[in-house]
Amino acid sequence: MESTPWEDRLREQGFRITPQRQLVLESVNQLGHGTPEEILSSVQKTASGVNLSTIYRTLEVLESVGLITHTHIGHGAPVYHSQDESPHIHLVCDDCAEVTSIPAAAAAEFSLDLQETYSFNAHMTHMAVTGLCKACAGKSELKSHG
Amino acid sequence: MESTPWEDRLREQGFRITPQRQLVLESVNQLGHGTPEEILSSVQKTASGVNLSTIYRTLEVLESVGLITHTHIGHGAPVYHSQDESPHIHLVCDDCAEVTSIPAAAAAEFSLDLQETYSFNAHMTHMAVTGLCKACAGKSELKSHG
DNA sequence: CTATATATGCGTGAAATATGCAATAGGTAG
DNA sequence: CTACCTATTGCATATTTCACGCATATATAG
């Protein structure tokens, strides 16, 4: 009987393997991004009894062992995502709230500059950049022309 | 009797000049950065009767007329800052939570790249970059050597 | 100084997250 | 496979952050 890598990851740190943890991790992987509420919904499709508190505690645990990470996007709702995916930066539209992911590599130079100039070791994966998406920038432009 | 620029700014949009608004604006300018709670404390040193609701509403008003802006840094606590200051980017340490401001110009190239490659009009002023500051990066390094 | 609409203070409410505790269930030794 | 020990869960509740309704106070025009 083989253990999966994620199970080992938890065990190494003295955590137990539970269905809740498995489901939460699967949901995060499947959703790509997800807020705690969204993850709850997803988990409850399979196991309706799972409690929101468990989601929060599980997300903490999974993050502490490095299986997932989270980003704060704007106001209130943290977004969790799989560590499997290639690191990415979130572009968040202030207007329509749409979130676009771009490869972390897009900020490689910026990151290097922060390191060299400010001795700051930026975590690009955690970064959310706010602004206006193409569609919404277009809308504002129309207004200002009117 | 001259009006100050901030008073005009409010009046232009049909807002009234009140001691609360003056105090909140002064606090923000003085604090550099401040969460609503911190701003409340600061304001209450002068006027202890001011209510937290007033702080929230006043911050909204001041932001709507462009006298201040806010950034979401990590979890829950938005940070308001003066618009007088030159636009800056916040570097937030994940470990010690220290916030460093750097000129927005540091991200000029990155910003341009986002525009050209992704048609995304980034608001650098709103941007918070998380990572490790020099001191905390040093600490982790020690640990990993130990 | 007066009229009046805007602002404030206060109590209340809602949303998101944390916590204490008893019950449940992994994991391990035998 | 069984029993035991402790991590984990579910539930109820507390906390934190922010929004809202309404009566009162106050800034501003005339």
Short mmCIF file of C-alpha atoms (C1' of nucleotides) in Angstrom, two decimals:
data_model
loop_
_atom_site.label_atom_id
_atom_site.label_comp_id
_atom_site.label_asym_id
_atom_site.label_seq_id
_atom_site.Cartn_x
_atom_site.Cartn_y
_atom_site.Cartn_z
CA MET A 1 0.00 0.00 0.00
CA GLU A 2 1.54 3.25 -1.17
CA SER A 3 0.89 6.55 0.51
CA THR A 4 0.27 9.49 -1.72
CA PRO A 5 2.66 12.40 -1.43
CA TRP A 6 0.14 14.61 0.30
CA GLU A 7 -0.45 11.99 2.95
CA ASP A 8 3.24 11.78 3.64
CA ARG A 9 3.41 15.53 3.79
CA LEU A 10 0.86 15.56 6.57
CA ARG A 11 2.28 12.60 8.43
CA GLU A 12 5.78 14.02 8.38
CA GLN A 13 4.51 16.92 10.45
CA GLY A 14 2.57 14.68 12.79
CA PHE A 15 -0.85 15.31 11.29
CA ARG A 16 -3.41 12.62 10.70
CA ILE A 17 -5.02 11.69 7.44
CA THR A 18 -8.73 12.33 7.54
CA PRO A 19 -11.45 12.31 4.90
CA GLN A 20 -12.06 16.00 5.57
CA ARG A 21 -8.46 16.85 4.80
CA GLN A 22 -8.50 14.78 1.68
CA LEU A 23 -11.71 16.37 0.47
CA VAL A 24 -10.55 19.89 1.18
CA LEU A 25 -7.31 19.32 -0.63
CA GLU A 26 -9.08 17.78 -3.61
CA SER A 27 -11.51 20.66 -3.74
CA VAL A 28 -8.75 23.21 -3.73
CA ASN A 29 -6.92 21.38 -6.48
CA GLN A 30 -10.07 21.05 -8.49
CA LEU A 31 -11.32 24.60 -8.00
CA GLY A 32 -8.06 26.22 -8.90
CA HIS A 33 -8.94 29.17 -6.70
CA GLY A 34 -11.44 29.02 -3.92
CA THR A 35 -12.60 31.00 -0.94
CA PRO A 36 -13.34 29.07 2.27
CA GLU A 37 -17.05 29.26 1.47
CA GLU A 38 -16.57 27.92 -2.03
CA ILE A 39 -14.41 25.15 -0.74
CA LEU A 40 -17.06 24.30 1.81
CA SER A 41 -19.69 24.02 -0.91
CA SER A 42 -17.45 21.85 -2.96
CA VAL A 43 -16.62 19.56 -0.06
CA GLN A 44 -20.26 19.32 0.95
CA LYS A 45 -21.20 17.89 -2.41
CA THR A 46 -19.44 14.75 -1.25
CA ALA A 47 -19.74 15.02 2.51
CA SER A 48 -22.59 17.28 3.51
CA GLY A 49 -21.83 17.07 7.21
CA VAL A 50 -18.54 18.89 7.08
CA ASN A 51 -18.47 22.02 9.13
CA LEU A 52 -17.18 25.42 8.08
CA SER A 53 -14.90 25.51 11.11
CA THR A 54 -13.27 22.38 9.86
CA ILE A 55 -12.66 24.03 6.52
CA TYR A 56 -10.86 26.91 8.16
CA ARG A 57 -8.81 24.68 10.40
CA THR A 58 -8.01 22.30 7.58
CA LEU A 59 -6.93 25.08 5.27
CA GLU A 60 -4.57 26.25 7.98
CA VAL A 61 -3.11 22.81 8.39
CA LEU A 62 -2.75 22.21 4.66
CA GLU A 63 -1.06 25.54 4.27
CA SER A 64 1.27 24.92 7.18
CA VAL A 65 2.59 21.78 5.53
CA GLY A 66 2.93 23.53 2.20
CA LEU A 67 0.21 21.75 0.26
CA ILE A 68 -1.69 24.94 -0.48
CA THR A 69 -1.15 28.68 -0.30
CA HIS A 70 -3.47 31.61 0.00
CA THR A 71 -3.71 35.11 -1.36
CA HIS A 72 -5.72 38.05 -0.15
CA ILE A 73 -7.57 39.63 -2.97
CA GLY A 74 -9.14 42.93 -2.13
CA HIS A 75 -11.61 42.95 0.69
CA GLY A 76 -12.16 40.04 3.00
CA ALA A 77 -12.16 36.88 0.94
CA PRO A 78 -8.87 35.01 1.00
CA VAL A 79 -8.34 32.70 -1.93
CA TYR A 80 -6.67 29.35 -1.48
CA HIS A 81 -4.95 27.53 -4.25
CA SER A 82 -3.05 24.41 -4.92
CA GLN A 83 0.68 24.38 -4.59
CA ASP A 84 0.79 21.99 -7.54
CA GLU A 85 -0.06 24.64 -10.04
CA SER A 86 2.70 26.75 -11.36
CA PRO A 87 3.11 29.89 -9.27
CA HIS A 88 0.97 32.69 -10.52
CA ILE A 89 0.08 36.29 -9.86
CA HIS A 90 -3.50 37.45 -9.53
CA LEU A 91 -4.73 40.43 -11.47
CA VAL A 92 -7.91 41.66 -9.83
CA CYS A 93 -10.22 44.10 -11.54
CA ASP A 94 -11.41 46.83 -9.19
CA ASP A 95 -14.54 47.22 -11.20
CA CYS A 96 -15.87 43.80 -12.18
CA ALA A 97 -13.77 41.88 -9.61
CA GLU A 98 -12.66 39.41 -12.23
CA VAL A 99 -9.48 37.58 -11.34
CA THR A 100 -6.93 36.68 -13.98
CA SER A 101 -3.91 34.56 -13.26
CA ILE A 102 -0.64 35.18 -14.98
CA PRO A 103 2.62 33.33 -14.60
CA ALA A 104 4.80 34.53 -11.76
CA ALA A 105 7.57 34.85 -14.29
CA ALA A 106 5.93 38.03 -15.53
CA ALA A 107 7.24 39.72 -12.40
CA ALA A 108 10.67 38.16 -12.38
CA GLU A 109 12.45 41.39 -13.11
CA PHE A 110 10.40 43.36 -10.66
CA SER A 111 11.03 40.73 -8.04
CA LEU A 112 14.74 40.82 -8.66
CA ASP A 113 14.72 44.56 -8.38
CA LEU A 114 12.94 44.41 -5.04
CA GLN A 115 15.56 42.01 -3.80
CA GLU A 116 18.50 44.03 -4.99
CA THR A 117 17.27 47.50 -4.22
CA TYR A 118 15.25 46.90 -1.06
CA SER A 119 16.51 43.55 0.20
CA PHE A 120 12.92 42.42 0.11
CA ASN A 121 12.25 38.81 -0.74
CA ALA A 122 8.87 39.06 -2.47
CA HIS A 123 6.51 36.09 -2.58
CA MET A 124 5.12 36.44 -6.03
CA THR A 125 2.64 33.64 -5.48
CA HIS A 126 0.93 35.69 -2.83
CA MET A 127 0.75 38.81 -4.83
CA ALA A 128 -2.49 40.32 -5.97
CA VAL A 129 -2.39 43.29 -8.28
CA THR A 130 -5.46 45.48 -8.44
CA GLY A 131 -6.41 47.61 -11.41
CA LEU A 132 -8.76 47.56 -14.36
CA CYS A 133 -9.19 44.70 -16.75
CA LYS A 134 -9.36 45.34 -20.46
CA ALA A 135 -13.15 45.37 -20.58
CA CYS A 136 -13.58 47.72 -17.64
CA ALA A 137 -10.78 50.02 -18.72
CA GLY A 138 -12.65 50.31 -22.00
CA LYS A 139 -15.85 51.23 -20.21
CA SER A 140 -14.22 54.02 -18.19
CA GLU A 141 -12.66 55.39 -21.32
CA LEU A 142 -16.04 55.66 -22.97
CA LYS A 143 -17.35 57.57 -19.99
CA SER A 144 -14.50 60.04 -19.98
CA HIS A 145 -15.01 60.67 -23.66
CA GLY A 146 -18.71 61.27 -23.20
CA MET B 1 -10.25 83.65 5.06
CA GLU B 2 -8.74 81.13 2.71
CA SER B 3 -10.07 77.62 2.32
CA THR B 4 -7.51 74.91 2.36
CA PRO B 5 -7.34 72.62 -0.67
CA TRP B 6 -8.88 69.69 1.15
CA GLU B 7 -11.85 71.78 2.14
CA ASP B 8 -12.41 72.77 -1.44
CA ARG B 9 -12.08 69.19 -2.48
CA LEU B 10 -14.94 68.23 -0.21
CA ARG B 11 -17.10 71.22 -1.01
CA GLU B 12 -16.76 70.69 -4.74
CA GLN B 13 -18.50 67.38 -4.32
CA GLY B 14 -21.18 68.81 -2.07
CA PHE B 15 -19.74 67.54 1.19
CA ARG B 16 -19.59 69.60 4.34
CA ILE B 17 -16.54 70.46 6.34
CA THR B 18 -16.72 68.94 9.78
CA PRO B 19 -14.25 68.61 12.62
CA GLN B 20 -14.44 64.84 12.30
CA ARG B 21 -13.44 64.95 8.67
CA GLN B 22 -10.62 67.30 9.41
CA LEU B 23 -9.36 65.13 12.25
CA VAL B 24 -9.57 61.93 10.24
CA LEU B 25 -7.71 63.46 7.36
CA GLU B 26 -5.04 64.86 9.65
CA SER B 27 -4.66 61.52 11.35
CA VAL B 28 -4.22 59.72 8.09
CA ASN B 29 -1.65 62.23 6.94
CA GLN B 30 0.16 62.04 10.22
CA LEU B 31 0.09 58.27 10.58
CA GLY B 32 1.31 57.62 7.10
CA HIS B 33 -0.54 54.35 7.11
CA GLY B 34 -3.42 53.55 9.38
CA THR B 35 -6.17 51.03 9.83
CA PRO B 36 -9.62 52.32 10.74
CA GLU B 37 -8.98 51.33 14.36
CA GLU B 38 -5.66 53.12 14.47
CA ILE B 39 -7.21 56.16 12.92
CA LEU B 40 -9.96 56.06 15.52
CA SER B 41 -7.42 56.01 18.33
CA SER B 42 -5.54 58.86 16.81
CA VAL B 43 -8.67 60.93 16.32
CA GLN B 44 -9.87 60.19 19.84
CA LYS B 45 -6.75 61.73 21.33
CA THR B 46 -8.22 65.04 20.25
CA ALA B 47 -11.93 64.28 20.22
CA SER B 48 -12.77 61.31 22.37
CA GLY B 49 -16.41 61.25 21.41
CA VAL B 50 -15.90 60.32 17.80
CA ASN B 51 -17.54 57.06 16.86
CA LEU B 52 -16.04 54.22 14.86
CA SER B 53 -18.93 54.38 12.40
CA THR B 54 -17.98 57.93 11.69
CA ILE B 55 -14.44 56.84 10.95
CA TYR B 56 -15.63 54.32 8.40
CA ARG B 57 -18.03 56.73 6.78
CA THR B 58 -15.49 59.52 6.77
CA LEU B 59 -12.81 57.35 5.24
CA GLU B 60 -15.26 56.47 2.49
CA VAL B 61 -16.02 60.10 1.83
CA LEU B 62 -12.39 61.17 1.88
CA GLU B 63 -11.52 58.39 -0.50
CA SER B 64 -14.39 59.23 -2.82
CA VAL B 65 -13.08 62.76 -3.27
CA GLY B 66 -9.56 61.53 -3.78
CA LEU B 67 -7.98 62.81 -0.59
CA ILE B 68 -6.93 59.37 0.58
CA THR B 69 -6.64 55.86 -0.81
CA HIS B 70 -6.63 52.46 0.75
CA THR B 71 -4.83 49.19 0.28
CA HIS B 72 -5.65 45.74 1.54
CA ILE B 73 -2.65 44.27 3.22
CA GLY B 74 -2.99 40.65 4.15
CA HIS B 75 -5.87 39.73 6.35
CA GLY B 76 -8.77 41.99 7.11
CA ALA B 77 -7.28 45.32 7.99
CA PRO B 78 -7.36 47.82 5.18
CA VAL B 79 -4.76 50.52 5.38
CA TYR B 80 -5.58 54.08 4.48
CA HIS B 81 -3.01 56.58 3.41
CA SER B 82 -2.72 60.12 2.30
CA GLN B 83 -2.94 60.99 -1.35
CA ASP B 84 -0.50 63.83 -0.76
CA GLU B 85 2.36 61.47 -0.51
CA SER B 86 3.89 60.36 -3.72
CA PRO B 87 2.32 57.13 -4.93
CA HIS B 88 3.91 54.14 -3.33
CA ILE B 89 3.86 50.40 -3.20
CA HIS B 90 3.64 48.53 0.07
CA LEU B 91 6.04 45.77 0.87
CA VAL B 92 4.55 43.71 3.67
CA CYS B 93 6.61 41.24 5.62
CA ASP B 94 4.77 37.96 6.13
CA ASP B 95 6.71 37.34 9.28
CA CYS B 96 6.95 40.57 11.25
CA ALA B 97 4.16 42.34 9.35
CA GLU B 98 6.30 45.41 8.91
CA VAL B 99 5.22 47.62 6.04
CA THR B 100 7.76 49.42 3.90
CA SER B 101 6.81 51.91 1.25
CA ILE B 102 8.70 52.23 -1.96
CA PRO B 103 8.10 54.59 -4.86
CA ALA B 104 5.57 53.36 -7.39
CA ALA B 105 8.19 54.03 -10.03
CA ALA B 106 9.94 50.85 -8.92
CA ALA B 107 7.21 48.92 -10.70
CA ALA B 108 7.00 51.07 -13.78
CA GLU B 109 8.36 48.41 -16.07
CA PHE B 110 6.27 45.68 -14.54
CA SER B 111 3.23 47.86 -14.87
CA LEU B 112 3.95 48.57 -18.50
CA ASP B 113 4.39 44.90 -19.14
CA LEU B 114 1.03 44.11 -17.59
CA GLN B 115 -0.55 46.70 -19.82
CA GLU B 116 1.08 45.50 -22.99
CA THR B 117 0.93 41.79 -22.43
CA TYR B 118 -2.35 41.43 -20.56
CA SER B 119 -4.15 44.69 -21.28
CA PHE B 120 -4.40 45.12 -17.55
CA ASN B 121 -4.24 48.63 -16.20
CA ALA B 122 -2.63 48.08 -12.80
CA HIS B 123 -3.13 50.51 -9.95
CA MET B 124 0.26 50.49 -8.42
CA THR B 125 -0.82 52.63 -5.51
CA HIS B 126 -3.14 49.89 -4.35
CA MET B 127 -0.62 47.19 -4.63
CA ALA B 128 0.70 45.31 -1.65
CA VAL B 129 3.54 42.90 -2.16
CA THR B 130 4.02 40.27 0.49
CA GLY B 131 7.29 38.54 1.26
CA LEU B 132 10.08 38.67 3.77
CA CYS B 133 11.88 41.79 4.85
CA LYS B 134 15.63 41.81 5.16
CA ALA B 135 15.60 41.10 8.88
CA CYS B 136 13.16 38.21 8.69
CA ALA B 137 14.75 36.71 5.61
CA GLY B 138 17.96 36.69 7.66
CA LYS B 139 16.23 34.90 10.51
CA SER B 140 14.84 32.12 8.30
CA GLU B 141 18.24 31.66 6.79
CA LEU B 142 19.76 31.12 10.20
CA LYS B 143 17.15 28.51 10.99
CA SER B 144 17.73 26.61 7.78
CA HIS B 145 21.45 26.58 8.46
CA GLY B 146 20.92 25.35 12.01
"C1'" DC C 1 -30.35 84.18 12.96
"C1'" DT C 2 -33.17 80.72 10.70
"C1'" DA C 3 -34.19 76.93 7.83
"C1'" DT C 4 -32.89 72.51 6.30
"C1'" DA C 5 -30.42 68.88 4.43
"C1'" DT C 6 -26.16 66.68 5.64
"C1'" DA C 7 -23.44 64.37 9.29
"C1'" DT C 8 -22.88 62.26 13.55
"C1'" DG C 9 -23.59 59.03 17.46
"C1'" DC C 10 -25.53 55.04 19.03
"C1'" DG C 11 -27.59 50.79 18.99
"C1'" DT C 12 -28.09 46.93 16.15
"C1'" DG C 13 -27.04 43.58 12.57
"C1'" DA C 14 -24.52 40.88 9.28
"C1'" DA C 15 -20.47 38.41 7.47
"C1'" DA C 16 -16.16 36.18 8.20
"C1'" DT C 17 -13.29 33.83 11.24
"C1'" DA C 18 -11.64 31.93 15.84
"C1'" DT C 19 -12.23 29.06 19.95
"C1'" DG C 20 -13.83 25.84 23.95
"C1'" DC C 21 -15.50 21.49 24.70
"C1'" DA C 22 -17.46 16.96 24.33
"C1'" DA C 23 -17.76 13.25 21.11
"C1'" DT C 24 -15.53 10.76 17.34
"C1'" DA C 25 -12.15 8.41 14.96
"C1'" DG C 26 -7.09 7.93 13.18
"C1'" DG C 27 -2.96 5.45 14.26
"C1'" DT C 28 -0.21 2.36 16.81
"C1'" DA C 29 1.16 -1.24 20.14
"C1'" DG C 30 0.20 -5.65 21.28
"C1'" DC D 1 -8.13 -7.72 15.25
"C1'" DT D 2 -8.56 -5.08 19.72
"C1'" DA D 3 -7.82 -1.49 22.77
"C1'" DC D 4 -6.01 2.71 23.86
"C1'" DC D 5 -4.46 7.43 23.34
"C1'" DT D 6 -4.74 11.73 21.41
"C1'" DA D 7 -5.61 14.47 17.23
"C1'" DT D 8 -9.56 16.02 14.93
"C1'" DT D 9 -14.27 17.15 14.23
"C1'" DG D 10 -18.86 19.29 14.98
"C1'" DC D 11 -21.42 22.39 17.36
"C1'" DA D 12 -22.34 26.43 19.77
"C1'" DT D 13 -20.64 30.63 20.75
"C1'" DA D 14 -17.36 34.55 20.88
"C1'" DT D 15 -14.80 37.96 18.25
"C1'" DT D 16 -13.70 41.08 14.72
"C1'" DT D 17 -14.73 44.05 11.06
"C1'" DC D 18 -17.84 46.68 8.82
"C1'" DA D 19 -22.76 48.41 7.38
"C1'" DC D 20 -27.32 50.41 8.50
"C1'" DG D 21 -31.45 52.92 10.58
"C1'" DC D 22 -32.88 56.54 13.11
"C1'" DA D 23 -33.01 60.53 16.22
"C1'" DT D 24 -30.24 64.45 17.15
"C1'" DA D 25 -26.79 67.87 16.19
"C1'" DT D 26 -24.59 70.98 13.06
"C1'" DA D 27 -22.68 73.16 8.72
"C1'" DT D 28 -24.06 76.30 5.38
"C1'" DA D 29 -27.15 79.28 2.36
"C1'" DG D 30 -30.06 83.13 2.61
#
